[in-house]
Amino acid sequence: MSVPDPARRNERSRRAILEATRALLTETGYADLTIGAIAARAGVGKQTIYRWWNGKGAVVLDAMVEAAENAGRELPDTGDLRTDLLLVMRATVAEFADPALSETTRAITVETLLDEELAAQVRDRLLRPQLDAVKKRLRTARLRPGLDLDQVVELLFGPLYHRWMLRTGPLTDDYADGLVDLAIAAVTPAWPQP
Amino acid sequence: MSVPDPARRNERSRRAILEATRALLTETGYADLTIGAIAARAGVGKQTIYRWWNGKGAVVLDAMVEAAENAGRELPDTGDLRTDLLLVMRATVAEFADPALSETTRAITVETLLDEELAAQVRDRLLRPQLDAVKKRLRTARLRPGLDLDQVVELLFGPLYHRWMLRTGPLTDDYADGLVDLAIAAVTPAWPQP
Amino acid sequence: MSVPDPARRNERSRRAILEATRALLTETGYADLTIGAIAARAGVGKQTIYRWWNGKGAVVLDAMVEAAENAGRELPDTGDLRTDLLLVMRATVAEFADPALSETTRAITVETLLDEELAAQVRDRLLRPQLDAVKKRLRTARLRPGLDLDQVVELLFGPLYHRWMLRTGPLTDDYADGLVDLAIAAVTPAWPQP
Amino acid sequence: MSVPDPARRNERSRRAILEATRALLTETGYADLTIGAIAARAGVGKQTIYRWWNGKGAVVLDAMVEAAENAGRELPDTGDLRTDLLLVMRATVAEFADPALSETTRAITVETLLDEELAAQVRDRLLRPQLDAVKKRLRTARLRPGLDLDQVVELLFGPLYHRWMLRTGPLTDDYADGLVDLAIAAVTPAWPQP
DNA sequence: GGATAATCGAGACGGTACGTCACGTCTTGCT
DNA sequence: AGCAAGACGTGACGTACCGTCTCGATTATCC
């Protein structure tokens, strides 16, 4: 019916809800994460959650976005592309290896599969910033001409994501290194100038 | 308590259940897919489903595996790697573009995220055969030495899967072609023999 | 905490609240009568209601008392008891037959069943004046000695009220007449003076 | 949508629910009576209640009807009308004086005010049998001709009910006796035969 | 007439109960 | 025995109101 007034929103409650969401996510996992449990843990009425979010997925998304925003997303530029890519790829592997983070990411991924609008939110607010940071770094590198940089970024993260999702194999630093080498081979000018 | 006797299993019911599962997945989507709905649609008691499957995920998996088995998985070998890869990649893009297939795949993906054991089943029965077919084709090609072929396969499918899951961009034949070119550039010997 | 100052009370709001209460009672019935709805309809904050009333029942009571005060309660005294009682009983039947009034009376009756203190208020402010008016009229009549006049009044209204509450039969003028005749038979001296 | 099959109803659950309802009604009163509490107390799912009853009122009604059916409703016929009426009226006063019974009766009365269909049920299954028993006794008595016996019954119970509902005075045996005397005076032939 | 304090409209808040939904198990005939 | 049908205990869902609270805006007395 009527839309709530964000100006009157209780910041304390908002924070408590996101904090409780993160806590429950790591403690009991996504399966045991219910709106009721979040509300109880945050000392908040369920309606306060439903007032500001569309459902569990939206809450979890906000919880993750807030967490991600506290971490920097900028890539270093050492001048050597391989070094920089190794850094970010190994960091991503580490994130996937962290059980808590991995569980949370799985959680939100489930939601994106069920809710298209949420998927757009996740893509734009959570994923895009990270991918764009890599894309930005690629722009300063000397690559084969005519490349679609979005595609190159996906060449790096796609296989990682694929292996994590489908658990087709171990996610190690070596695996990340191998991906970087393959990607660099794919984008390096065929006849490097002297 | 007691384990059911597979010999007495009603093949008619089994087929009706899997058929109903596929129908509901494409008709109403994964959201409306419940064991009760499948049973009603199949004209079957719920217990008959629970007797033979562990839950929704297992049923959906079987439904998909059965469908996949009807399609061949063998890759052609024209002698030209690029041609063969283009074929399989474009076919995959087409599958993802088919709303019915896409919805079904999303369904089973949700389940793999929630159930580790099911994930293994999906990986081994549904995914591995397809990936192995590509891997087999790669073995007959002349590539840079020392490559991890599993990784190369993921270099091809990972970005596709990534883009499909996260909807970061359109899934077109051009995109598939670009991926094939990048992958081939990545695996081709640096100094091709004359 | 602190007690509100009645001197500063907004008469406009008070009237709007009682008016809205009456309107909602007749329009949508008691089921849809909530403090929130009253406040919205009256263009008033909920707190303004809670500041001056204990709850729904108290508001409804005031709404009815105010309405009742506008109607006179005095019984005529034509000298003939039967004539006068017929008048008041038929009037009561008419009130019960009016859907709006009937609904409102049901509403407040519910509240008296749930809240003993409110019941006392209703009894003293709403009911007693009407019953006392009849009692007063009875005092001027020549009756059998030793009668409990309160009981006689209840002999008249009790059956009416019973039939209205339990819907055990139609509430007609004839029914009222019959009651009056029975009651008069019950209270008339056995050996009437010539 | 579909209507449940009464043949498959679980008698154990039915009994547990009605028993729990009676227990909660006397223990904590009607205010604290919730469907959830009944279900918990009965060791039953809420849905099992909603499957067979329309709501709280219907459950309470059944609980009371069941209790009432265990008590006999037949009036004695000593040959002396006054004696028999005194018995039943004093018994009714006693019921109203019992806090548990009184509370339960208030409960179901609230519901009848809110739900017309339920009111009919209460009238026909709970009230009518009792009133009809009295009516039957009246038929064997020598009364003034032309009386509406339903009205006479209401002349007895109406005032009692009125006083109980509105708490306009104490409900004592003396009060019951007075009512009986008034009613008998109202219905006795004016010129008794010798 | 300006200061100041309470009331006001509005509606967010922490709660409780609601009535519905799907789960996975159990029960009842039927085949 | 397996089966169709569906009732069952369980527990989360999302909604509706409750009565309290917080917020500026608006009175209405008191200095």
Coordinates of C-alpha atoms in Angstrom, one line a residue, chain B residues 6 9 23 30 35 48 52 56 60 64 71 81 85 87-89 92 109 113 138 141 164 179 182 186 193:
Chain B
P6 CA 13.8 -51.9 -6.4
R9 CA 9.3 -50.5 -8.3
A23 CA 6.8 -30.1 -17.1
Y30 CA 11.3 -23.6 -10.0
I35 CA 7.1 -32.5 -4.0
T48 CA 6.3 -42.9 -3.8
W52 CA 12.9 -43.6 -4.1
K56 CA 13.4 -32.4 -4.5
V60 CA 15.3 -32.8 -10.5
M64 CA 17.8 -33.7 -16.0
A71 CA 21.3 -36.1 -26.2
L81 CA 40.1 -27.6 -33.0
L85 CA 35.1 -26.0 -30.1
L87 CA 30.4 -26.1 -32.3
V88 CA 30.2 -27.2 -28.7
M89 CA 30.4 -23.7 -27.3
T92 CA 26.0 -24.6 -24.9
T109 CA 22.0 -25.4 -9.4
L113 CA 24.3 -25.0 -3.4
L138 CA 41.7 -31.5 -26.5
A141 CA 45.0 -31.4 -30.5
W164 CA 24.9 -17.0 -17.5
L179 CA 35.9 -17.2 -25.9
L182 CA 40.9 -16.5 -26.5
A186 CA 46.1 -19.4 -24.6
Q193 CA 56.1 -25.3 -36.2

